[in-house]
Short mmCIF file of C-alpha atoms in Angstrom, two decimals:
data_model
loop_
_atom_site.label_atom_id
_atom_site.label_comp_id
_atom_site.label_asym_id
_atom_site.label_seq_id
_atom_site.Cartn_x
_atom_site.Cartn_y
_atom_site.Cartn_z
CA MET A 1 -16.13 44.99 -66.55
CA ALA A 2 -17.96 42.22 -64.71
CA PRO A 3 -15.81 39.55 -63.01
CA PRO A 4 -15.63 36.15 -64.71
CA GLU A 5 -18.55 33.79 -64.06
CA GLY A 6 -17.77 30.70 -62.00
CA PHE A 7 -18.56 27.60 -64.08
CA PHE A 8 -19.33 25.38 -61.10
CA GLU A 9 -21.83 27.90 -59.73
CA LEU A 10 -24.14 27.37 -62.71
CA ASP A 11 -26.69 24.61 -63.17
CA GLU A 12 -27.81 23.47 -66.61
CA GLN A 13 -30.40 26.22 -67.01
CA GLY A 14 -28.03 28.88 -65.73
CA LEU A 15 -25.28 27.87 -68.15
CA ARG A 16 -27.69 27.82 -71.08
CA GLY A 17 -28.77 31.33 -70.12
CA TRP A 18 -25.14 32.43 -69.94
CA MET A 19 -24.62 31.18 -73.48
CA GLN A 20 -27.78 32.84 -74.80
CA GLU A 21 -26.81 36.18 -73.27
CA ARG A 22 -23.70 36.03 -75.46
CA ASP A 23 -25.54 34.93 -78.61
CA LEU A 24 -24.00 31.47 -78.40
CA PRO A 25 -26.10 28.37 -79.21
CA PRO A 26 -27.74 26.89 -76.09
CA PHE A 27 -26.36 23.42 -76.96
CA THR A 28 -22.88 24.84 -76.29
CA ALA A 29 -23.74 24.57 -72.58
CA ARG A 30 -24.06 20.79 -72.84
CA GLN A 31 -20.84 20.55 -74.82
CA LEU A 32 -18.98 22.54 -72.16
CA GLN A 33 -20.44 20.46 -69.33
CA ASP A 34 -19.35 17.30 -71.12
CA TRP A 35 -15.77 18.54 -71.38
CA VAL A 36 -15.57 19.59 -67.74
CA TYR A 37 -17.64 16.98 -65.91
CA ARG A 38 -17.08 13.94 -68.11
CA ARG A 39 -13.55 14.48 -69.38
CA GLY A 40 -12.13 16.73 -66.66
CA VAL A 41 -10.91 19.26 -69.23
CA ILE A 42 -10.91 23.01 -68.52
CA ASP A 43 -8.48 24.11 -71.25
CA THR A 44 -10.82 25.74 -73.76
CA ALA A 45 -8.27 25.30 -76.55
CA ALA A 46 -8.76 21.53 -76.25
CA MET A 47 -12.56 21.74 -76.57
CA THR A 48 -12.53 21.00 -80.26
CA ASP A 49 -16.29 20.70 -80.81
CA LEU A 50 -16.96 24.22 -79.49
CA SER A 51 -16.95 27.02 -82.01
CA LYS A 52 -14.03 29.43 -82.01
CA ALA A 53 -16.33 32.19 -80.76
CA ALA A 54 -17.53 30.01 -77.88
CA ARG A 55 -14.01 29.01 -76.87
CA GLU A 56 -12.90 32.64 -76.85
CA ARG A 57 -15.87 33.84 -74.77
CA VAL A 58 -15.54 31.02 -72.25
CA ALA A 59 -11.78 31.56 -71.90
CA ARG A 60 -12.27 35.29 -71.40
CA GLU A 61 -15.42 35.41 -69.28
CA MET A 62 -15.56 32.20 -67.25
CA VAL A 63 -13.35 30.76 -64.52
CA PHE A 64 -13.25 27.10 -63.49
CA GLU A 65 -10.87 26.78 -60.56
CA ARG A 66 -11.57 29.31 -57.80
CA GLY A 67 -9.61 27.46 -55.15
CA GLU A 68 -5.84 27.11 -54.85
CA VAL A 69 -4.19 23.99 -53.47
CA ARG A 70 -1.97 24.97 -50.56
CA ARG A 71 -1.06 21.42 -49.55
CA HIS A 72 -1.52 17.97 -51.09
CA LEU A 73 -0.96 15.00 -48.80
CA ALA A 74 -1.03 11.35 -49.84
CA ALA A 75 -1.09 8.37 -47.47
CA THR A 76 0.23 4.88 -48.17
CA ASP A 77 -3.33 3.48 -48.32
CA GLY A 78 -4.15 5.78 -51.23
CA THR A 79 -6.02 8.44 -49.25
CA GLN A 80 -5.32 11.95 -50.55
CA LYS A 81 -6.05 15.26 -48.85
CA LEU A 82 -6.13 18.77 -50.29
CA LEU A 83 -5.85 21.94 -48.25
CA MET A 84 -7.78 24.45 -50.36
CA ALA A 85 -7.47 28.22 -50.12
CA TRP A 86 -10.14 30.58 -51.42
CA PRO A 87 -8.27 33.85 -52.05
CA ASP A 88 -11.33 35.69 -53.37
CA ALA A 89 -13.47 34.67 -50.40
CA ARG A 90 -15.73 37.66 -50.13
CA PRO A 91 -19.45 38.18 -50.87
CA GLY A 92 -19.99 36.26 -54.09
CA GLY A 93 -17.28 33.79 -53.07
CA VAL A 94 -17.62 32.65 -49.49
CA THR A 95 -20.85 34.22 -48.37
CA ALA A 96 -23.09 35.15 -45.47
CA LEU A 97 -20.56 36.69 -43.07
CA PRO A 98 -18.18 39.67 -43.32
CA ILE A 99 -14.86 38.55 -44.78
CA LEU A 100 -11.57 40.42 -44.43
CA ASP A 101 -10.03 40.89 -47.87
CA ALA A 102 -6.48 40.41 -46.58
CA GLU A 103 -7.12 36.92 -45.23
CA GLU A 104 -7.41 33.63 -47.05
CA ARG A 105 -10.17 31.27 -46.11
CA ARG A 106 -9.08 27.60 -46.09
CA THR A 107 -10.88 24.26 -46.10
CA GLU A 108 -9.91 20.63 -46.54
CA CYS A 109 -11.27 17.86 -48.73
CA VAL A 110 -10.23 14.22 -48.82
CA MET A 111 -10.40 11.34 -51.31
CA ILE A 112 -10.79 7.99 -49.54
CA PRO A 113 -10.32 4.78 -51.60
CA ALA A 114 -11.93 1.47 -50.61
CA GLU A 115 -11.84 -1.34 -53.17
CA GLU A 116 -13.76 0.08 -56.16
CA ARG A 117 -15.05 3.09 -54.26
CA ARG A 118 -13.60 6.56 -54.49
CA THR A 119 -15.25 8.69 -51.82
CA ALA A 120 -14.91 12.47 -51.66
CA CYS A 121 -15.24 13.97 -48.19
CA VAL A 122 -15.97 17.68 -48.64
CA SER A 123 -16.41 20.84 -46.61
CA SER A 124 -19.48 23.06 -46.75
CA GLN A 125 -18.31 25.97 -44.59
CA VAL A 126 -15.14 27.73 -43.49
CA GLY A 127 -15.07 26.86 -39.82
CA CYS A 128 -18.21 25.67 -38.08
CA PRO A 129 -20.88 27.29 -35.87
CA VAL A 130 -21.66 24.17 -33.82
CA GLY A 131 -18.55 23.62 -31.71
CA CYS A 132 -18.80 19.89 -30.99
CA ARG A 133 -16.21 18.91 -28.39
CA PHE A 134 -14.86 16.02 -30.45
CA CYS A 135 -14.26 18.13 -33.58
CA ALA A 136 -11.56 20.73 -34.28
CA SER A 137 -13.47 22.47 -37.10
CA GLY A 138 -15.43 24.73 -34.77
CA ILE A 139 -12.56 25.92 -32.56
CA GLY A 140 -12.28 29.22 -34.38
CA GLY A 141 -16.01 29.56 -34.98
CA LEU A 142 -17.68 30.14 -38.33
CA GLU A 143 -15.95 32.34 -40.89
CA GLY A 144 -18.30 31.88 -43.81
CA ASN A 145 -20.28 29.57 -46.09
CA LEU A 146 -18.86 27.95 -49.18
CA THR A 147 -20.88 28.58 -52.31
CA ARG A 148 -22.43 25.84 -54.42
CA GLY A 149 -19.59 26.05 -56.90
CA ARG A 150 -16.85 25.77 -54.32
CA ILE A 151 -18.42 22.63 -52.91
CA VAL A 152 -18.68 21.06 -56.38
CA GLU A 153 -15.14 22.15 -57.21
CA GLN A 154 -13.76 20.11 -54.30
CA VAL A 155 -15.29 16.91 -55.66
CA TRP A 156 -14.20 17.68 -59.21
CA ARG A 157 -10.62 18.41 -58.19
CA LEU A 158 -10.34 15.27 -56.08
CA GLY A 159 -11.44 13.28 -59.12
CA ARG A 160 -8.61 14.78 -61.16
CA LEU A 161 -5.86 13.68 -58.80
CA GLU A 162 -3.46 11.11 -60.18
CA GLY A 163 -4.70 7.56 -59.81
CA VAL A 164 -8.19 8.52 -58.64
CA GLY A 165 -10.43 8.48 -61.70
CA ARG A 166 -14.15 8.91 -61.21
CA ILE A 167 -15.47 9.84 -57.77
CA SER A 168 -18.19 7.31 -56.89
CA HIS A 169 -19.38 8.56 -53.48
CA VAL A 170 -19.58 11.91 -51.67
CA VAL A 171 -19.89 12.57 -47.96
CA PHE A 172 -20.43 15.99 -46.40
CA MET A 173 -18.27 15.28 -43.37
CA GLY A 174 -15.54 17.88 -43.80
CA MET A 175 -15.47 21.31 -42.25
CA GLY A 176 -18.82 22.89 -41.38
CA GLU A 177 -22.43 21.98 -40.63
CA PRO A 178 -24.04 21.29 -44.03
CA LEU A 179 -27.61 22.15 -43.02
CA ALA A 180 -26.46 25.57 -41.80
CA ASN A 181 -25.57 26.25 -45.45
CA PHE A 182 -28.66 24.58 -46.86
CA GLU A 183 -29.14 26.39 -50.17
CA ALA A 184 -25.55 25.97 -51.32
CA VAL A 185 -25.34 22.35 -50.17
CA THR A 186 -28.57 21.29 -51.89
CA GLY A 187 -27.56 23.16 -55.03
CA ALA A 188 -24.20 21.37 -55.03
CA ILE A 189 -25.91 18.01 -54.54
CA ARG A 190 -28.06 18.65 -57.62
CA THR A 191 -24.92 19.22 -59.68
CA LEU A 192 -23.19 16.17 -58.22
CA ASN A 193 -26.24 13.99 -58.92
CA SER A 194 -27.49 15.33 -62.26
CA ALA A 195 -26.81 13.63 -65.56
CA TRP A 196 -25.43 16.94 -66.89
CA GLY A 197 -23.12 17.18 -63.85
CA LEU A 198 -20.99 14.52 -62.20
CA GLY A 199 -23.74 11.89 -62.33
CA ILE A 200 -23.19 10.47 -58.84
CA GLY A 201 -26.18 8.45 -57.65
CA ALA A 202 -28.32 10.02 -54.92
CA ARG A 203 -27.86 7.00 -52.66
CA ARG A 204 -24.11 7.53 -52.88
CA ILE A 205 -24.29 11.08 -51.50
CA THR A 206 -24.41 11.37 -47.70
CA VAL A 207 -25.01 14.55 -45.71
CA SER A 208 -23.69 14.24 -42.17
CA THR A 209 -25.31 16.67 -39.73
CA VAL A 210 -25.48 17.16 -35.96
#
């Protein structure tokens, strides 16, 4: 049996195709995206406008949260940080480099509040290949690339933290060199920016690179 499909890995066309492969109406893709991206809901039982057949297939054959929160820190100024673990970080999860099955791969993401802004600072890789002297991310070298879905998931999960609400800005300034993981980063940006995704304006998404 094939492993569950990762919701955040799929763009609009990919999700429509997933539905069609299962003889579900293509418009179900838009309904599902609305529940997840607009309302922050991943409990299929609560998705009342989806057919029973669609809810059952999605619950059985799709996964939303790949990462596991190992630590959640909150500062007095409202900043919140998540230490995320990716237990299934192997080809298809974290990609490009050999991954030892027995080891977790961990990254951090941060929500930074400033007046009306809610900025998500996200990672694009596990470790970093650059090794800048002022940055601790590259001390252990590069362990792997985060997939498109794992990058999007960081932003989505930060937006679901208590008191955060909608993420308004995204900066790729966490772990990793974004342009060394170009395909996944640009794919994630399309999801973050698209009307069917998180709908964050392009001018509010910043890619920081050496």
